[in-house]
mmCIF file of C-alpha atoms in Angstrom:
data_model
loop_
_atom_site.group_PDB
_atom_site.id
_atom_site.type_symbol
_atom_site.label_atom_id
_atom_site.label_comp_id
_atom_site.label_asym_id
_atom_site.label_seq_id
_atom_site.Cartn_x
_atom_site.Cartn_y
_atom_site.Cartn_z
ATOM 1 C CA UNK T 1 -0.026 0.023 -0.003
ATOM 2 C CA UNK T 2 1.249 3.553 -0.931
ATOM 3 C CA UNK T 3 1.903 5.651 2.076
ATOM 4 C CA UNK T 4 0.167 9.170 2.096
ATOM 5 C CA UNK T 5 2.774 11.901 2.815
ATOM 6 C CA UNK T 6 1.986 15.383 3.970
ATOM 7 C CA UNK T 7 4.028 18.586 4.027
ATOM 8 C CA UNK T 8 2.042 20.081 6.804
ATOM 9 C CA UNK T 9 -0.140 17.208 8.172
ATOM 10 C CA UNK T 10 -1.778 19.293 10.797
ATOM 11 C CA UNK T 11 -3.191 21.709 8.055
ATOM 12 C CA UNK T 12 -3.526 19.214 5.257
ATOM 13 C CA UNK T 13 -5.804 16.855 7.296
ATOM 14 C CA UNK T 14 -8.018 19.404 9.042
ATOM 15 C CA UNK T 15 -11.659 18.399 9.400
ATOM 16 C CA UNK T 16 -13.965 20.327 7.279
ATOM 17 C CA UNK T 17 -15.324 22.614 9.910
ATOM 18 C CA UNK T 18 -12.018 23.448 11.457
ATOM 19 C CA UNK T 19 -10.766 24.203 7.905
ATOM 20 C CA UNK T 20 -13.682 26.590 7.231
ATOM 21 C CA UNK T 21 -12.964 28.368 10.549
ATOM 22 C CA UNK T 22 -9.378 28.810 9.619
ATOM 23 C CA UNK T 23 -10.392 30.118 6.265
ATOM 24 C CA UNK T 24 -12.804 32.637 7.708
ATOM 25 C CA UNK T 25 -10.169 33.757 10.167
ATOM 26 C CA UNK T 26 -7.721 34.359 7.539
ATOM 27 C CA UNK T 27 -10.079 36.001 5.128
ATOM 28 C CA UNK T 28 -10.949 38.440 7.845
ATOM 29 C CA UNK T 29 -7.331 39.281 8.475
ATOM 30 C CA UNK T 30 -6.775 39.875 4.598
ATOM 31 C CA UNK T 31 -9.639 42.097 4.490
ATOM 32 C CA UNK T 32 -8.829 44.037 7.482
ATOM 33 C CA UNK T 33 -5.256 44.637 5.792
ATOM 34 C CA UNK T 34 -6.709 45.214 2.302
ATOM 35 C CA UNK T 35 -8.792 48.369 3.276
ATOM 36 C CA UNK T 36 -5.484 49.997 4.285
ATOM 37 C CA UNK T 37 -4.782 50.202 0.434
ATOM 38 C CA UNK T 38 -5.893 53.609 -0.997
ATOM 39 C CA UNK T 39 -7.762 51.962 -3.863
ATOM 40 C CA UNK T 40 -9.576 49.348 -1.676
ATOM 41 C CA UNK T 41 -10.419 52.096 0.935
ATOM 42 C CA UNK T 42 -12.624 53.525 -1.719
ATOM 43 C CA UNK T 43 -14.726 50.431 -2.084
ATOM 44 C CA UNK T 44 -17.614 50.669 0.516
ATOM 45 C CA UNK T 45 -18.669 47.073 0.103
ATOM 46 C CA UNK T 46 -15.130 45.909 1.132
ATOM 47 C CA UNK T 47 -14.982 48.283 4.030
ATOM 48 C CA UNK T 48 -18.353 47.111 5.305
ATOM 49 C CA UNK T 49 -17.230 43.470 5.160
ATOM 50 C CA UNK T 50 -13.850 44.235 6.791
ATOM 51 C CA UNK T 51 -15.693 46.179 9.597
ATOM 52 C CA UNK T 52 -18.611 43.774 10.107
ATOM 53 C CA UNK T 53 -16.301 40.611 9.845
ATOM 54 C CA UNK T 54 -16.720 37.513 7.721
ATOM 55 C CA UNK T 55 -18.891 34.980 9.403
ATOM 56 C CA UNK T 56 -19.172 32.363 6.627
ATOM 57 C CA UNK T 57 -17.524 31.388 3.289
ATOM 58 C CA UNK T 58 -20.905 32.263 1.418
ATOM 59 C CA UNK T 59 -19.854 35.894 2.183
ATOM 60 C CA UNK T 60 -17.176 35.424 -0.412
ATOM 61 C CA UNK T 61 -19.838 36.159 -3.067
ATOM 62 C CA UNK T 62 -20.171 39.645 -1.535
ATOM 63 C CA UNK T 63 -16.601 40.619 -2.263
ATOM 64 C CA UNK T 64 -15.997 42.741 -5.273
ATOM 65 C CA UNK T 65 -13.686 41.518 -8.045
ATOM 66 C CA UNK T 66 -10.473 43.301 -8.646
ATOM 67 C CA UNK T 67 -9.613 43.295 -12.433
ATOM 68 C CA UNK T 68 -6.165 43.601 -14.103
ATOM 69 C CA UNK T 69 -7.532 47.074 -15.328
ATOM 70 C CA UNK T 70 -8.044 47.965 -11.621
ATOM 71 C CA UNK T 71 -4.534 47.124 -10.810
ATOM 72 C CA UNK T 72 -3.238 49.196 -13.718
ATOM 73 C CA UNK T 73 -5.280 52.113 -12.697
ATOM 74 C CA UNK T 74 -3.878 51.949 -9.085
ATOM 75 C CA UNK T 75 -0.277 51.786 -10.350
ATOM 76 C CA UNK T 76 2.199 52.255 -8.694
ATOM 77 C CA UNK T 77 1.051 52.293 -4.989
ATOM 78 C CA UNK T 78 -2.628 52.275 -5.003
ATOM 79 C CA UNK T 79 -3.033 48.618 -3.861
ATOM 80 C CA UNK T 80 -0.168 48.646 -1.387
ATOM 81 C CA UNK T 81 -1.807 47.976 1.943
ATOM 82 C CA UNK T 82 1.298 48.240 4.166
ATOM 83 C CA UNK T 83 3.877 50.896 4.975
ATOM 84 C CA UNK T 84 6.434 51.085 2.127
ATOM 85 C CA UNK T 85 9.290 50.385 4.636
ATOM 86 C CA UNK T 86 7.812 46.873 5.432
ATOM 87 C CA UNK T 87 8.023 46.040 1.640
ATOM 88 C CA UNK T 88 11.128 44.032 0.737
ATOM 89 C CA UNK T 89 10.433 42.927 -2.933
ATOM 90 C CA UNK T 90 8.164 43.793 -5.737
ATOM 91 C CA UNK T 91 7.252 41.699 -8.879
ATOM 92 C CA UNK T 92 5.419 42.973 -11.804
ATOM 93 C CA UNK T 93 3.956 42.045 -15.221
ATOM 94 C CA UNK T 94 5.711 43.383 -18.277
ATOM 95 C CA UNK T 95 3.390 46.326 -18.724
ATOM 96 C CA UNK T 96 3.285 45.805 -22.546
ATOM 97 C CA UNK T 97 -0.380 46.834 -22.737
ATOM 98 C CA UNK T 98 -0.282 49.587 -20.282
ATOM 99 C CA UNK T 99 0.947 50.171 -16.637
ATOM 100 C CA UNK T 100 2.403 46.910 -15.314
ATOM 101 C CA UNK T 101 0.462 45.187 -12.540
ATOM 102 C CA UNK T 102 2.616 45.051 -9.339
ATOM 103 C CA UNK T 103 2.594 42.760 -6.413
ATOM 104 C CA UNK T 104 4.493 43.722 -3.224
ATOM 105 C CA UNK T 105 5.984 41.336 -0.662
ATOM 106 C CA UNK T 106 6.924 41.754 2.931
ATOM 107 C CA UNK T 107 9.101 39.263 4.821
ATOM 108 C CA UNK T 108 6.100 37.178 5.971
ATOM 109 C CA UNK T 109 4.826 36.893 2.297
ATOM 110 C CA UNK T 110 8.086 35.591 1.184
ATOM 111 C CA UNK T 111 8.172 32.987 3.993
ATOM 112 C CA UNK T 112 4.544 31.994 3.150
ATOM 113 C CA UNK T 113 5.363 31.835 -0.519
ATOM 114 C CA UNK T 114 8.311 29.497 0.069
ATOM 115 C CA UNK T 115 6.257 27.190 2.234
ATOM 116 C CA UNK T 116 3.313 27.110 -0.304
ATOM 117 C CA UNK T 117 5.741 26.237 -3.095
ATOM 118 C CA UNK T 118 7.402 23.641 -0.996
ATOM 119 C CA UNK T 119 3.936 22.049 -0.212
ATOM 120 C CA UNK T 120 2.905 22.083 -3.870
ATOM 121 C CA UNK T 121 6.194 20.522 -4.936
ATOM 122 C CA UNK T 122 5.891 17.841 -2.174
ATOM 123 C CA UNK T 123 2.393 17.182 -3.220
ATOM 124 C CA UNK T 124 3.605 16.441 -6.725
ATOM 125 C CA UNK T 125 6.262 13.951 -5.580
ATOM 126 C CA UNK T 126 9.378 16.139 -5.192
ATOM 127 C CA UNK T 127 11.620 15.151 -2.436
ATOM 128 C CA UNK T 128 14.719 16.406 -0.655
ATOM 129 C CA UNK T 129 16.685 13.627 -2.486
ATOM 130 C CA UNK T 130 15.749 15.238 -5.810
ATOM 131 C CA UNK T 131 18.029 17.447 -8.135
ATOM 132 C CA UNK T 132 15.701 20.331 -9.276
ATOM 133 C CA UNK T 133 16.646 22.370 -12.429
ATOM 134 C CA UNK T 134 14.696 25.530 -12.317
ATOM 135 C CA UNK T 135 14.696 26.689 -15.963
ATOM 136 C CA UNK T 136 12.542 29.889 -15.575
ATOM 137 C CA UNK T 137 13.513 33.495 -15.449
ATOM 138 C CA UNK T 138 14.649 35.092 -12.207
ATOM 139 C CA UNK T 139 13.571 38.641 -12.924
ATOM 140 C CA UNK T 140 10.274 40.517 -12.229
ATOM 141 C CA UNK T 141 8.292 37.322 -13.297
ATOM 142 C CA UNK T 142 7.399 35.527 -10.227
ATOM 143 C CA UNK T 143 7.944 31.923 -11.602
ATOM 144 C CA UNK T 144 11.763 31.548 -11.241
ATOM 145 C CA UNK T 145 11.984 32.856 -7.703
ATOM 146 C CA UNK T 146 8.879 31.379 -6.407
ATOM 147 C CA UNK T 147 10.054 27.776 -7.301
ATOM 148 C CA UNK T 148 13.542 28.539 -6.073
ATOM 149 C CA UNK T 149 12.121 29.418 -2.645
ATOM 150 C CA UNK T 150 10.136 26.157 -2.481
ATOM 151 C CA UNK T 151 12.941 24.062 -3.687
ATOM 152 C CA UNK T 152 15.118 25.438 -0.982
ATOM 153 C CA UNK T 153 12.555 25.055 1.621
ATOM 154 C CA UNK T 154 12.004 21.443 0.568
ATOM 155 C CA UNK T 155 15.754 20.746 0.759
ATOM 156 C CA UNK T 156 16.452 19.677 -2.808
ATOM 157 C CA UNK T 157 19.645 20.418 -4.559
ATOM 158 C CA UNK T 158 18.664 23.212 -6.764
ATOM 159 C CA UNK T 159 20.264 24.256 -10.085
ATOM 160 C CA UNK T 160 18.905 27.811 -10.888
ATOM 161 C CA UNK T 161 19.759 27.504 -14.496
ATOM 162 C CA UNK T 162 17.409 30.173 -15.739
ATOM 163 C CA UNK T 163 15.765 30.285 -19.174
ATOM 164 C CA UNK T 164 17.295 29.400 -22.538
ATOM 165 C CA UNK T 165 20.633 27.978 -23.760
ATOM 166 C CA UNK T 166 19.270 24.496 -24.401
ATOM 167 C CA UNK T 167 22.704 22.853 -24.872
ATOM 168 C CA UNK T 168 23.828 24.167 -21.370
ATOM 169 C CA UNK T 169 20.488 22.921 -19.890
ATOM 170 C CA UNK T 170 21.132 19.444 -21.377
ATOM 171 C CA UNK T 171 24.665 19.439 -20.049
ATOM 172 C CA UNK T 172 23.463 20.436 -16.559
ATOM 173 C CA UNK T 173 20.964 17.659 -16.545
ATOM 174 C CA UNK T 174 23.456 15.032 -17.613
ATOM 175 C CA UNK T 175 26.366 16.320 -15.287
ATOM 176 C CA UNK T 176 24.248 16.605 -12.092
ATOM 177 C CA UNK T 177 21.454 13.965 -12.723
ATOM 178 C CA UNK T 178 18.508 16.248 -12.798
ATOM 179 C CA UNK T 179 15.528 14.336 -11.667
ATOM 180 C CA UNK T 180 12.927 17.326 -11.655
ATOM 181 C CA UNK T 181 12.836 20.300 -14.032
ATOM 182 C CA UNK T 182 10.543 23.364 -14.056
ATOM 183 C CA UNK T 183 9.907 25.408 -17.103
ATOM 184 C CA UNK T 184 7.153 26.944 -19.317
ATOM 185 C CA UNK T 185 5.753 24.076 -21.293
ATOM 186 C CA UNK T 186 6.673 25.462 -24.712
ATOM 187 C CA UNK T 187 10.378 25.543 -23.777
ATOM 188 C CA UNK T 188 10.316 22.000 -22.481
ATOM 189 C CA UNK T 189 8.996 21.041 -25.924
ATOM 190 C CA UNK T 190 11.954 22.914 -27.487
ATOM 191 C CA UNK T 191 14.323 21.161 -25.098
ATOM 192 C CA UNK T 192 13.078 17.801 -26.070
ATOM 193 C CA UNK T 193 13.711 18.611 -29.737
ATOM 194 C CA UNK T 194 17.147 19.542 -28.853
ATOM 195 C CA UNK T 195 17.549 16.232 -26.973
ATOM 196 C CA UNK T 196 16.552 14.271 -29.993
ATOM 197 C CA UNK T 197 18.989 16.241 -32.279
#
């Protein structure tokens, strides 16, 4: 029989009622913080929910949507809900169709992100015995760094190869015995073609 493994067993095996209580509690904390952002402070519906508190997951239907256009309109600081001195990193879209959409991170966000990625990787079967080749960009795009944090939290040997240079990617795989790779799907298709060649 296959043994079921958990990254955070206490959270991943919560009874449904306990899980909903935790979700409601954390949603309330998120809303209380969100209304500190100038753009969200102007949304009466959000302020009302934050002030009155969330009592059930059904109230999610009452939350207004935030669109990509909203994020562009609020550029650069309109959706920042914390003091700028607490922000240690930002990531953004390319901005090719207007203002970029920006996401800000404090230290807690980065720790939570690393843990979430480790949990995701672990649930996909990645273990600390794997050699993980990360073939994504490490710039403003969140993919490369997010996976890097998860790999390190999980304890894998990481190869932060970055994108491109197929022959070098293949050499790294051969030399270090890569057992897991992460890249955008179209590039993995290209890499497969280079392998065949």
